[in-house]
Amino acid sequence: MKKKSILVMAAVAVGFAMSAADLTVVSTEKLNVEGYYPTLSPDGTVLLYTSEDHDGLKAIDLVTKAVEVIDENPGSGFDPAFSADGKDIIYRTIQRQDGLIRRDVKRYDLATGEVEQLLKPSRGAVNTRSFTGKSFAFGNANKQSIEVSIDGKVQEINPIEAGYRYLWVSMSPSNEKLLFNEIYSGLYVSDLDGTKAKYLASRAEFPCWAGNSYVVALYTEDDGYVVTKSKVIAIDIESGKTIDLTNGDTIVNGVTASKDKVVYTTEKGEMFVMNIQITE
């Protein structure tokens, strides 16, 4: 069984209002490669994945199925990010110097394979998304806030009263909404300044945007020690309506999405691509 990584409470919230948009799974395909913790490019054509321990980073072209090794260093598969245009990959690696762990940041050009060192190894905290462009959002766990940067102007917000720790923070593709998980309160969507925070679910890991209308996430149940059930869900941010994309029979350990795809990985390293259609 997959060990539980995060303690969260209660069950998935189910909306009862009529949906403003419909999400349909058109087809599902199993990839012929083993991987964990997937990340889709903005246009959904390239998929990043790593090992169970986040060591090494690879990319697969979902059209040609060609696999490219980006980095083989420890930690290089932990939370990589695409640039806004999808042409570059920004990622971290772990280095040991004088017995201490240091992290650097690199940029990988998908077209040329060239690697650029963006930040030399250091002991400080590193946010790869700050290197992807001028507009980004990041959860500062130690500051109990969310950092939002738009066109180089940075603002720290705390959307939830007494918010303690924010995870999985991201902007919508339109850069109009903010998605975040507060570990004690659940999953929310808000305006970029933190106002109009709307509760979506109490239990949702790896939340990500599927277009601007839906959020995809991983819902899990556990016995206090290990995950006993998990399923991929989609939530309409307007109505709160929840759709089950998998049936819960398979333990899922990672999920990512774009406007027309959802990719999830299992505890055995199996990777599945769902082609989806969202109708407004």
PDB file of N, CA, C and O in Angstrom, residues 242-268:
ATOM      1  N   THR A 242     -19.042  17.396  -8.367  1.00  0.00           N
ATOM      2  CA  THR A 242     -17.880  16.504  -8.419  1.00  0.00           C
ATOM      3  C   THR A 242     -18.161  15.306  -9.319  1.00  0.00           C
ATOM      4  O   THR A 242     -19.221  14.688  -9.230  1.00  0.00           O
ATOM      5  N   ILE A 243     -17.198  14.988 -10.176  1.00  0.00           N
ATOM      6  CA  ILE A 243     -17.293  13.845 -11.080  1.00  0.00           C
ATOM      7  C   ILE A 243     -16.161  12.878 -10.760  1.00  0.00           C
ATOM      8  O   ILE A 243     -15.002  13.288 -10.656  1.00  0.00           O
ATOM      9  N   ASP A 244     -16.468  11.599 -10.593  1.00  0.00           N
ATOM     10  CA  ASP A 244     -15.443  10.570 -10.408  1.00  0.00           C
ATOM     11  C   ASP A 244     -14.881  10.177 -11.769  1.00  0.00           C
ATOM     12  O   ASP A 244     -15.620   9.713 -12.636  1.00  0.00           O
ATOM     13  N   LEU A 245     -13.563  10.333 -11.939  1.00  0.00           N
ATOM     14  CA  LEU A 245     -12.926   9.953 -13.198  1.00  0.00           C
ATOM     15  C   LEU A 245     -12.349   8.540 -13.139  1.00  0.00           C
ATOM     16  O   LEU A 245     -12.120   7.922 -14.173  1.00  0.00           O
ATOM     17  N   THR A 246     -12.074   8.040 -11.934  1.00  0.00           N
ATOM     18  CA  THR A 246     -11.698   6.634 -11.748  1.00  0.00           C
ATOM     19  C   THR A 246     -12.585   6.071 -10.653  1.00  0.00           C
ATOM     20  O   THR A 246     -13.186   6.819  -9.869  1.00  0.00           O
ATOM     21  N   ASN A 247     -12.650   4.727 -10.570  1.00  0.00           N
ATOM     22  CA  ASN A 247     -13.630   4.100  -9.682  1.00  0.00           C
ATOM     23  C   ASN A 247     -13.130   3.800  -8.280  1.00  0.00           C
ATOM     24  O   ASN A 247     -13.885   3.288  -7.450  1.00  0.00           O
ATOM     25  N   GLY A 248     -11.865   4.087  -7.984  1.00  0.00           N
ATOM     26  CA  GLY A 248     -11.364   3.861  -6.636  1.00  0.00           C
ATOM     27  C   GLY A 248     -10.757   2.495  -6.399  1.00  0.00           C
ATOM     28  O   GLY A 248     -10.233   2.218  -5.317  1.00  0.00           O
ATOM     29  N   ASP A 249     -10.817   1.609  -7.395  1.00  0.00           N
ATOM     30  CA  ASP A 249     -10.255   0.264  -7.223  1.00  0.00           C
ATOM     31  C   ASP A 249      -8.732   0.262  -7.313  1.00  0.00           C
ATOM     32  O   ASP A 249      -8.073  -0.652  -6.823  1.00  0.00           O
ATOM     33  N   THR A 250      -8.165   1.270  -7.965  1.00  0.00           N
ATOM     34  CA  THR A 250      -6.714   1.360  -8.140  1.00  0.00           C
ATOM     35  C   THR A 250      -6.155   2.466  -7.265  1.00  0.00           C
ATOM     36  O   THR A 250      -6.702   3.568  -7.220  1.00  0.00           O
ATOM     37  N   ILE A 251      -5.062   2.181  -6.548  1.00  0.00           N
ATOM     38  CA  ILE A 251      -4.416   3.204  -5.731  1.00  0.00           C
ATOM     39  C   ILE A 251      -3.631   4.137  -6.642  1.00  0.00           C
ATOM     40  O   ILE A 251      -2.714   3.721  -7.349  1.00  0.00           O
ATOM     41  N   VAL A 252      -4.013   5.388  -6.658  1.00  0.00           N
ATOM     42  CA  VAL A 252      -3.379   6.409  -7.491  1.00  0.00           C
ATOM     43  C   VAL A 252      -2.438   7.233  -6.622  1.00  0.00           C
ATOM     44  O   VAL A 252      -2.764   7.558  -5.478  1.00  0.00           O
ATOM     45  N   ASN A 253      -1.260   7.579  -7.154  1.00  0.00           N
ATOM     46  CA  ASN A 253      -0.327   8.370  -6.339  1.00  0.00           C
ATOM     47  C   ASN A 253       0.073   9.689  -6.985  1.00  0.00           C
ATOM     48  O   ASN A 253       0.927  10.397  -6.454  1.00  0.00           O
ATOM     49  N   GLY A 254      -0.521  10.045  -8.115  1.00  0.00           N
ATOM     50  CA  GLY A 254      -0.207  11.320  -8.728  1.00  0.00           C
ATOM     51  C   GLY A 254      -1.163  11.614  -9.861  1.00  0.00           C
ATOM     52  O   GLY A 254      -1.662  10.695 -10.531  1.00  0.00           O
ATOM     53  N   VAL A 255      -1.456  12.907 -10.088  1.00  0.00           N
ATOM     54  CA  VAL A 255      -2.366  13.295 -11.153  1.00  0.00           C
ATOM     55  C   VAL A 255      -1.988  14.673 -11.668  1.00  0.00           C
ATOM     56  O   VAL A 255      -1.462  15.509 -10.932  1.00  0.00           O
ATOM     57  N   THR A 256      -2.215  14.890 -12.950  1.00  0.00           N
ATOM     58  CA  THR A 256      -1.973  16.184 -13.579  1.00  0.00           C
ATOM     59  C   THR A 256      -3.007  16.367 -14.678  1.00  0.00           C
ATOM     60  O   THR A 256      -3.634  15.397 -15.116  1.00  0.00           O
ATOM     61  N   ALA A 257      -3.201  17.609 -15.129  1.00  0.00           N
ATOM     62  CA  ALA A 257      -4.242  17.854 -16.122  1.00  0.00           C
ATOM     63  C   ALA A 257      -3.895  19.041 -16.995  1.00  0.00           C
ATOM     64  O   ALA A 257      -3.073  19.890 -16.641  1.00  0.00           O
ATOM     65  N   SER A 258      -4.545  19.083 -18.144  1.00  0.00           N
ATOM     66  CA  SER A 258      -4.523  20.245 -19.037  1.00  0.00           C
ATOM     67  C   SER A 258      -5.953  20.437 -19.519  1.00  0.00           C
ATOM     68  O   SER A 258      -6.866  19.778 -19.034  1.00  0.00           O
ATOM     69  N   LYS A 259      -6.159  21.310 -20.496  1.00  0.00           N
ATOM     70  CA  LYS A 259      -7.522  21.583 -20.949  1.00  0.00           C
ATOM     71  C   LYS A 259      -8.180  20.384 -21.628  1.00  0.00           C
ATOM     72  O   LYS A 259      -9.412  20.303 -21.700  1.00  0.00           O
ATOM     73  N   ASP A 260      -7.379  19.428 -22.146  1.00  0.00           N
ATOM     74  CA  ASP A 260      -7.979  18.287 -22.850  1.00  0.00           C
ATOM     75  C   ASP A 260      -7.439  16.929 -22.406  1.00  0.00           C
ATOM     76  O   ASP A 260      -7.746  15.919 -23.020  1.00  0.00           O
ATOM     77  N   LYS A 261      -6.651  16.906 -21.321  1.00  0.00           N
ATOM     78  CA  LYS A 261      -6.104  15.628 -20.848  1.00  0.00           C
ATOM     79  C   LYS A 261      -6.039  15.575 -19.328  1.00  0.00           C
ATOM     80  O   LYS A 261      -5.874  16.601 -18.660  1.00  0.00           O
ATOM     81  N   VAL A 262      -6.165  14.368 -18.806  1.00  0.00           N
ATOM     82  CA  VAL A 262      -5.877  14.076 -17.403  1.00  0.00           C
ATOM     83  C   VAL A 262      -4.956  12.872 -17.392  1.00  0.00           C
ATOM     84  O   VAL A 262      -5.226  11.869 -18.048  1.00  0.00           O
ATOM     85  N   VAL A 263      -3.833  12.976 -16.682  1.00  0.00           N
ATOM     86  CA  VAL A 263      -2.894  11.861 -16.571  1.00  0.00           C
ATOM     87  C   VAL A 263      -2.762  11.487 -15.099  1.00  0.00           C
ATOM     88  O   VAL A 263      -2.602  12.357 -14.245  1.00  0.00           O
ATOM     89  N   TYR A 264      -2.852  10.187 -14.811  1.00  0.00           N
ATOM     90  CA  TYR A 264      -2.636   9.745 -13.430  1.00  0.00           C
ATOM     91  C   TYR A 264      -1.700   8.543 -13.415  1.00  0.00           C
ATOM     92  O   TYR A 264      -1.576   7.801 -14.390  1.00  0.00           O
ATOM     93  N   THR A 265      -1.009   8.377 -12.291  1.00  0.00           N
ATOM     94  CA  THR A 265      -0.073   7.265 -12.108  1.00  0.00           C
ATOM     95  C   THR A 265      -0.503   6.440 -10.908  1.00  0.00           C
ATOM     96  O   THR A 265      -1.085   6.962  -9.952  1.00  0.00           O
ATOM     97  N   THR A 266      -0.204   5.139 -10.969  1.00  0.00           N
ATOM     98  CA  THR A 266      -0.577   4.241  -9.882  1.00  0.00           C
ATOM     99  C   THR A 266       0.637   3.950  -9.007  1.00  0.00           C
ATOM    100  O   THR A 266       1.768   4.307  -9.328  1.00  0.00           O
ATOM    101  N   GLU A 267       0.397   3.272  -7.888  1.00  0.00           N
ATOM    102  CA  GLU A 267       1.481   2.919  -6.979  1.00  0.00           C
ATOM    103  C   GLU A 267       2.461   1.928  -7.619  1.00  0.00           C
ATOM    104  O   GLU A 267       3.583   1.756  -7.142  1.00  0.00           O
ATOM    105  N   LYS A 268       2.057   1.294  -8.720  1.00  0.00           N
ATOM    106  CA  LYS A 268       2.935   0.370  -9.434  1.00  0.00           C
ATOM    107  C   LYS A 268       3.705   1.059 -10.558  1.00  0.00           C
ATOM    108  O   LYS A 268       4.445   0.424 -11.296  1.00  0.00           O
TER     109      LYS A 268
END
